[in-house]
Every structure is written in structure tokens, then in C-alpha cells.
XYZ file of C-alpha atoms in Angstrom:
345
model
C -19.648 -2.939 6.328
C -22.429 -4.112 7.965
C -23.644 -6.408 5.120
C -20.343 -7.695 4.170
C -18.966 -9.051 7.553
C -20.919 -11.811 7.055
C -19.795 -12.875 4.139
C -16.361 -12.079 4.758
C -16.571 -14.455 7.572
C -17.274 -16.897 5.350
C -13.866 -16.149 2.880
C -10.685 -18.656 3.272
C -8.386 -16.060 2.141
C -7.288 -12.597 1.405
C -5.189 -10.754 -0.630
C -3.907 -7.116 -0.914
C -2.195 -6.536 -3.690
C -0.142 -3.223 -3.416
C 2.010 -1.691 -6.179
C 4.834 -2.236 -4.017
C 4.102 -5.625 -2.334
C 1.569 -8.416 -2.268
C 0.297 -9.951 0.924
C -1.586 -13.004 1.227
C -3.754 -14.038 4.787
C -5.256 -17.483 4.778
C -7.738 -18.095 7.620
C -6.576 -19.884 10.441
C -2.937 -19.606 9.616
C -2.517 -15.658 8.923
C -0.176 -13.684 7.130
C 1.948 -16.036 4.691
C 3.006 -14.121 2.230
C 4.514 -10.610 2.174
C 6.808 -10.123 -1.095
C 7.356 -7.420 -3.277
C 5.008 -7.216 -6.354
C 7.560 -7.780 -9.245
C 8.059 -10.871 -11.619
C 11.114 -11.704 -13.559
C 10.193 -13.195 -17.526
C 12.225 -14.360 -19.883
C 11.098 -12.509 -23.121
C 12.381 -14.866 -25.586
C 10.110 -17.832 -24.209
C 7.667 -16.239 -21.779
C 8.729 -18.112 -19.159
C 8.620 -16.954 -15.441
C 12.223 -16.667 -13.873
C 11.887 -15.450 -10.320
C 9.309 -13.575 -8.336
C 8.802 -11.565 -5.029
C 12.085 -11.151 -3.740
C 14.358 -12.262 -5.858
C 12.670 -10.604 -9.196
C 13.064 -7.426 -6.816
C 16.904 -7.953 -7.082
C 17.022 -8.698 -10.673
C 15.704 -5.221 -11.401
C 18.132 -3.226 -13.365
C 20.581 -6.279 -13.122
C 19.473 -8.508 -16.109
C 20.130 -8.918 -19.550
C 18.354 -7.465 -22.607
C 16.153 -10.642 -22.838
C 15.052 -10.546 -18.910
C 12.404 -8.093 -17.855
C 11.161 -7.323 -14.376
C 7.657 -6.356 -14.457
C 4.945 -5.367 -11.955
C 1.611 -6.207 -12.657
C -0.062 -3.946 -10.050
C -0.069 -0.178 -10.871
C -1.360 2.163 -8.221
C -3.472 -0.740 -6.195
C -4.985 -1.825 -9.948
C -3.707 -4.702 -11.733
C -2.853 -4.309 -14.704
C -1.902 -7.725 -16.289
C -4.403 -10.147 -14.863
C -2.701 -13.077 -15.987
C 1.177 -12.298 -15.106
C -0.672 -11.397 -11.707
C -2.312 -14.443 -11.344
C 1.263 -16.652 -12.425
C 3.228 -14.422 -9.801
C 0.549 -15.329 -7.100
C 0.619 -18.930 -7.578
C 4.046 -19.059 -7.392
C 4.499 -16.978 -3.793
C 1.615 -19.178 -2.481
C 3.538 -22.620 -3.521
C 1.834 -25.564 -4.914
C 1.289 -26.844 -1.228
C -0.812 -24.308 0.034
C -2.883 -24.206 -3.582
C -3.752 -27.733 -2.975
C -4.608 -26.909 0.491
C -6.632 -23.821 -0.777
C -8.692 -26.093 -3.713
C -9.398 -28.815 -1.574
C -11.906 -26.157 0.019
C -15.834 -27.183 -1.359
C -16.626 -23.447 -2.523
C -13.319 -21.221 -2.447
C -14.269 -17.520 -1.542
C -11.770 -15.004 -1.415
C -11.499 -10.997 -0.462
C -9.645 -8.726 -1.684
C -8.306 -5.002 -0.918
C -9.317 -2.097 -3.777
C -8.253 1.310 -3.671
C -10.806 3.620 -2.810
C -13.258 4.991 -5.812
C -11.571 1.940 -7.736
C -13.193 2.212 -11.123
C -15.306 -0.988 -12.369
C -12.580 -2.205 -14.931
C -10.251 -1.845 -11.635
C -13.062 -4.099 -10.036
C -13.267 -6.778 -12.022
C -8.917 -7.195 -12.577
C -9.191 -7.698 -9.147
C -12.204 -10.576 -9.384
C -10.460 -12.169 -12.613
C -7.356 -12.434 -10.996
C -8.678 -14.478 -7.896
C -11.105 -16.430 -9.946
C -7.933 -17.547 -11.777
C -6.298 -19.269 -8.574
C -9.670 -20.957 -8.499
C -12.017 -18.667 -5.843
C -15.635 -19.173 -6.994
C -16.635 -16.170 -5.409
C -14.155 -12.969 -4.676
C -15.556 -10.190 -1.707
C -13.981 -6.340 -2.792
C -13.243 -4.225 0.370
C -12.444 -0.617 0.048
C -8.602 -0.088 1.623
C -9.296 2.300 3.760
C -11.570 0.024 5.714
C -9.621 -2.609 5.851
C -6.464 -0.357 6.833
C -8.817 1.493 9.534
C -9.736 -2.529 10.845
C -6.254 -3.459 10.741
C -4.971 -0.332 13.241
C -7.097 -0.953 15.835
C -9.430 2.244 14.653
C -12.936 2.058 15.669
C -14.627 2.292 12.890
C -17.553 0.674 13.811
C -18.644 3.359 16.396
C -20.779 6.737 15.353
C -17.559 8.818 16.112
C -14.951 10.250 13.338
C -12.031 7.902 12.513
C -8.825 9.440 10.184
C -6.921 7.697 8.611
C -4.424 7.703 5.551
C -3.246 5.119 3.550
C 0.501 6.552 1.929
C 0.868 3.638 -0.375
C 3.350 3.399 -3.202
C 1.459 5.091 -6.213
C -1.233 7.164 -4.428
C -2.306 7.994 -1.189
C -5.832 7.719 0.709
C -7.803 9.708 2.917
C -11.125 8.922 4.781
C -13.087 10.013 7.221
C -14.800 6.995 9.073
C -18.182 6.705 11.228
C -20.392 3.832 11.420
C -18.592 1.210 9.875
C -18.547 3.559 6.991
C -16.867 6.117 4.895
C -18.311 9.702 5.145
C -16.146 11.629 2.874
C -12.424 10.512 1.375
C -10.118 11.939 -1.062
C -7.423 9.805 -3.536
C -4.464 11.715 -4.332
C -2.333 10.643 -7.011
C 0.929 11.256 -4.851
C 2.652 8.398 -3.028
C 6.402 6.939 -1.680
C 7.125 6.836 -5.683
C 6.893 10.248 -6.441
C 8.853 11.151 -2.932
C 11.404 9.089 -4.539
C 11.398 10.380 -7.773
C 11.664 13.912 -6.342
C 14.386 13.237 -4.961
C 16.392 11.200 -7.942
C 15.771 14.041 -10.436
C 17.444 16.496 -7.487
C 20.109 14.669 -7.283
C 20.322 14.850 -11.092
C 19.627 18.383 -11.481
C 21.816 19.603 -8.697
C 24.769 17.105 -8.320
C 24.253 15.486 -12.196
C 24.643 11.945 -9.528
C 22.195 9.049 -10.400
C 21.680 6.744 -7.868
C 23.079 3.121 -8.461
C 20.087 1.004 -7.941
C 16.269 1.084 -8.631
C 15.717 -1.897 -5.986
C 16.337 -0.396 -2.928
C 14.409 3.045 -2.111
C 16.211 6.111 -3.476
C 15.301 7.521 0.171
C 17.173 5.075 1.936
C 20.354 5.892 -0.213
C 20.127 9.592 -0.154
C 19.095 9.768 3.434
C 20.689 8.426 6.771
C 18.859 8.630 9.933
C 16.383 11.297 10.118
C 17.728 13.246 7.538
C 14.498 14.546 6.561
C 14.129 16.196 9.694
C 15.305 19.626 10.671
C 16.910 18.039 13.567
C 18.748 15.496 11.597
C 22.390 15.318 9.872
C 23.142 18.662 8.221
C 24.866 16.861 4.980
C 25.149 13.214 4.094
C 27.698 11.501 1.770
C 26.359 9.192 -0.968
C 27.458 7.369 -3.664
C 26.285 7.091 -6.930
C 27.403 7.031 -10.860
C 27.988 10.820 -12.205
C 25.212 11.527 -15.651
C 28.760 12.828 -17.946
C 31.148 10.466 -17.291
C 29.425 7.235 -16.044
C 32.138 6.721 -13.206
C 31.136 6.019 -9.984
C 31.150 9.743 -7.538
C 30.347 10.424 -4.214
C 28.760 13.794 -3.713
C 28.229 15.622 -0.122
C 24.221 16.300 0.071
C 22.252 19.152 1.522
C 19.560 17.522 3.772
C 17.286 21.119 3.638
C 17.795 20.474 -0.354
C 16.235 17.363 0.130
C 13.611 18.759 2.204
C 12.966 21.493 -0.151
C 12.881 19.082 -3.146
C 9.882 17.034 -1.726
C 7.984 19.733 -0.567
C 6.062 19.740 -4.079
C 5.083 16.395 -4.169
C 3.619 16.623 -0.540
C 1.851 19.423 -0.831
C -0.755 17.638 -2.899
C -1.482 15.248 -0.033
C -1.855 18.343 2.444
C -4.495 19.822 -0.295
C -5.865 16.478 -0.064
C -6.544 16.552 3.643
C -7.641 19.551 3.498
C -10.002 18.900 1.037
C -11.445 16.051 3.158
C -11.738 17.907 6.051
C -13.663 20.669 4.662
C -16.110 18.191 3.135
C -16.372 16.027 6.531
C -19.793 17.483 9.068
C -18.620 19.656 12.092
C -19.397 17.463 14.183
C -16.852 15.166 12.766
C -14.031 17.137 12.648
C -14.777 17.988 16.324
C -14.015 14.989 17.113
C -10.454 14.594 15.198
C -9.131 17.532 17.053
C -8.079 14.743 19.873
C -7.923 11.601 17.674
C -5.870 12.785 14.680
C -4.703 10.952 11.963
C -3.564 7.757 11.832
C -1.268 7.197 9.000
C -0.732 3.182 7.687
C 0.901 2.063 4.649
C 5.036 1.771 3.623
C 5.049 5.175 2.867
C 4.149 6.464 6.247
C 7.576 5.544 7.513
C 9.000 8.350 5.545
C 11.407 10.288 8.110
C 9.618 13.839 9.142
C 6.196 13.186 6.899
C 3.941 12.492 10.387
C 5.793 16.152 11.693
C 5.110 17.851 8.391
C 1.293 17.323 8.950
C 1.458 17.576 12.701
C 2.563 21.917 11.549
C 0.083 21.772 8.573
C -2.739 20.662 10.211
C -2.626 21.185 13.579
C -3.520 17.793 15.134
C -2.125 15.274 16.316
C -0.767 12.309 13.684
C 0.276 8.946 14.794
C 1.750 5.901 12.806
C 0.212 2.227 13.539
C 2.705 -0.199 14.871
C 2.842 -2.403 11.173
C 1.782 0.654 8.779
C 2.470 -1.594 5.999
C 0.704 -4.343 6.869
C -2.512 -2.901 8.527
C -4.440 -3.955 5.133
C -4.097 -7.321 4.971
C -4.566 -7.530 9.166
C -7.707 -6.017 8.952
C -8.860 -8.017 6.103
C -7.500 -11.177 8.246
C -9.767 -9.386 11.239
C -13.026 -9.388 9.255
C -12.219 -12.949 8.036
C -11.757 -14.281 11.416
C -14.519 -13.043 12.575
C -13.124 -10.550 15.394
C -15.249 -7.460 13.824
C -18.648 -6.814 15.643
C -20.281 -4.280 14.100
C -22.733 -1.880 15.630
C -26.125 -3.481 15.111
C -28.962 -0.350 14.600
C -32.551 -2.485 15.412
C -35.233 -0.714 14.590
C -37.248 1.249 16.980
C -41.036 -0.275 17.700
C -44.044 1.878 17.213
């Protein structure tokens, strides 16, 4: 972190581009775009219909020759060049030409931790498309830990976790550094699912819509909570008949549904904590966790780890935007590291 500041300092813009949604910072006017990561495309002629937003709404709600894609997967893109037509469209020609009247574009970007190389370079491609002539990679739980307020840059243990969309990240932070982190393949998506295929199994009810969270539907309040509602009514489309049904649902069901999918994130913790030096963890029995990304706004998920692991967990003010801050942060130039001279003789 150390080594990169400086040339982060020297970036115009950043991106984070999120299976769920794609943020955009642009020095010296901050955070200007924050839309979902989908894109609307006419099969038939390839052309682009809608994005952000709107291609959001479109999902499920289009005819046979309309598709709503997403070119991120898990934090990776996966279709460099529909990512790099949905980007220049939420950026707008104005603030392209703005951008490329810049004498050497740089650009940073956000990569899940452990990102394979392939991962790596969809990310460089797709900048170097919207015409950055050199790209800066920074590992998402740094720029997450940045964004929070967490200081990372001082030789005491940091904890954070990112619960994105697709996966969520843990880390351990000292020194401007990660000491140990884990990646867990478990994220707001599977929650989600967990819950649809309940709903399936036990009330044969799907849900009506794919573009607003299943969660949202299912759940009112703080449902997932033992001290929320007992039973909520929803509505959805019964699996036999195709009519539209509302069914009266168990809130412990629910709770009892996503236990499975959580579980893997407490192994996860666990896992970094065992791995992390005493000292370390000595330290986290005050600090905590901090938990950042969409997903951490799950009702009851900070309380579920609070009995698991015994410390205490807190949830940044923006935990879905704590990314692209701290990337802004380290582009601005309001990160001082700690500087380590070395000792004379």
C-alpha cells in the first residue's frame, strides 16, 4: 500500500465494478455513478437498449429477443466488451470527453481479493477500452477498509468483511497490509436464493420479480430477527397453477432456511482468525468486525456473528459504497501511510 499511494495519487478515476452495481469516482468531483451492473441488448441486432437502472427493470419483463445481461460475475468481468459499452454509457459522452482530454489517462480499479490473473487483466482491458493508458488494481478489502474509516495504516489488527453480491471477503489488516484473508463463495445471492427455493419447497409460491431482492419481498421489518414479526403475508404466483397466491410465512422458517448458506461465512471467519498471530486477534477482541458491502444490511446477519463469534460487529455508515470511497480516498490523496525509515548504524 505503501508503493501504490503514490501512484494512485496520480489516477483521474476509479471504478468498482460489483456484480450487483458499478460505481464510478472521478477526482475532484467524487462519486458519479452508482447503477446497477446490468445491460439490456437487443439480440436480433446487438444493439444496446438500456443500462443501469432501467436494464434493472427490464429484467424478466422483455420479450424473447431482449436480454438483460450482467457482465460482472462475482467482482470478475466476464464480457470485457459489453462491460466496457455499459460503462460508457453510465459515464455519458460529456464526462468521456472530459476524461480524454486528460494528457495520460490513469485509472484504478477494485479486484476481489486472490483475483486470479485472467480476473486481472478483464479488469485492465476493460479500462484501457474507455481509453486509460495505464489502469492501478487494488485489492477490495483495502479499499473497503480505506473507505470505513479503518486504520489500516497503523501496526494494529483491522477486520473487516466485504458481504458483496456473489462472495464474501475477510481480512485481517496491519500495516497498510493484509496479514491473512479468506474468500468465501457465499454472498446476498445465495441468501436470496435460499430463500426463493423455501418458498418453493414449502409454500410451492415463486416470487413475482427477479429485480427487486427476494429478501425485501419475503421479509418486512426485521423479520430476520427473533424479535421481529412472527409471520408475514406475501404475494407471489403459485408453481401448479400459475395464478397469483398470497401465502402467510414463518419468519423462524426463513431463519432456518438461511442458516446453511451462512454458515460458510462463519467457517470462513473462523478460518481467518485461526490463521491471524495472537497478537492480532488480541487486539479484535475490542475492535470487532466491521462489515461493508450491500449485503451487510441483511436484517439479523451483524447479530448472528455478534453469538458466533463473540465480538463485537459493527456496519459502516455507506456499507455499499465504502469501496469506491476509499478508492476516491487514496486518489485524493487523504491516505498517509506509515513511513518505516530505516534505522542508522
Amino acid at each position: 500500500m505503501t508503493v501504490s499511494l503514490d501512484q494512485l495519487r496520480r489516477c483521474h478515476f476509479a471504478v468498482d465494478l460489483g456484480a450487483a452495481r458499478t460505481r464510478v469516482y472521478v477526482k475532484g468531483a467524487g462519486l458519479v455513478v452508482d447503477q446497477p451492473s446490468a445491460a439490456a441488448v437487443n439480440t436480433r441486432n446487438g444493439a444496446l437498449i438500456a443500462v443501469g437502472e432501467l436494464a434493472e427493470k427490464m429484467k424478466g419483463r422483455t420479450p424473447s429477443y431482449i436480454r438483460v445481461v450482467r457482465p460482472v460475475s462475482g467482482g470478475t468481468v466476464v464480457d470485457i466488451e459489453m462491460a466496457q459499452r455499459m460503462l460508457r454509457h453510465l459515464l455519458g459522452e460529456k464526462l468521456r470527453r472530459k476524461l480524454r482530454r486528460k494528457p495520460r489517462l490513469r485509472a484504478a480499479a477494485c479486484t476481489p481479493h486472490d483475483a486470479d490473473p485472467l480476473a486481472q487483466r478483464a479488469a485492465i482491458e476493460t479500462l484501457v477500452g474507455l481509453g486509460a493508458r495505464r489502469v492501478e488494481l487494488v485489492d477490495t478489502l483495502v479499499a473497503a477498509a480505506v473507505g470505513c474509516g479503518l486504520p489500516v495504516e497503523q501496526p494494529e489488527a483491522s477486520m473487516i468483511m466485504v458481504c458483496g453480491a456473489a462472495a464474501t471477503q475477510i481480512a485481517v489488516l496491519s500495516l497498510g497490509n493484509i496479514v491473512t484473508a479468506e474468500r468465501v463463495p457465499v454472498g446476498g445471492e445465495a441468501v436470496d436464493h435460499a430463500i426463493v427455493q423455501h418458498l418453493r419447497h414449502e409454500h410451492a409460491l415463486m416470487l413475482p420479480s427477479q429485480s427487486v431482492r427476494p429478501l425485501q419481498l419475503a421479509l418486512s421489518g426485521n423479520g430476520l430477527t427473533p424479535h421481529g414479526p412472527a409471520a408475514t403475508e406475501i404475494l407471489g404466483r403459485d408453481v401448479a397453477t400459475g395464478l397469483a397466491r398470497s401465502v402467510l410465512v414463518d419468519t423462524a422458517a426463513v431463519r432456518n432456511a438461511i442458516q446453511t448458506p451462512l454458515t460458510a461465512v462463519l467457517d470462513g471467519i473462523g478460518k481467518v482468525l485461526r490463521d491471524c498471530p495472537p497478537d492480532l486477534v488480541a487486539d479484535l477482541v475490542d475492535r470487532g468486525i466491521m462489515m461493508v458491502g450491500g449485503s451487510a444490511l441483511l436484517p439479523g446477519l451483524d447479530q448472528m456473528l455478534r453469538q458466533a463469534t463473540g465480538m463485537p460487529v459493527h456496519i459502516a455508515e455507506r456499507p455499499d459504497i465504502c469501496a469506491v470511497q476509499g478508492l476516491g480516498a487514496m486518489l485524493e490523496g487523504r491516505i498517509r501511510p506509515l513511513v518505516l525509515n530505516r534505522l542508522a548504524a
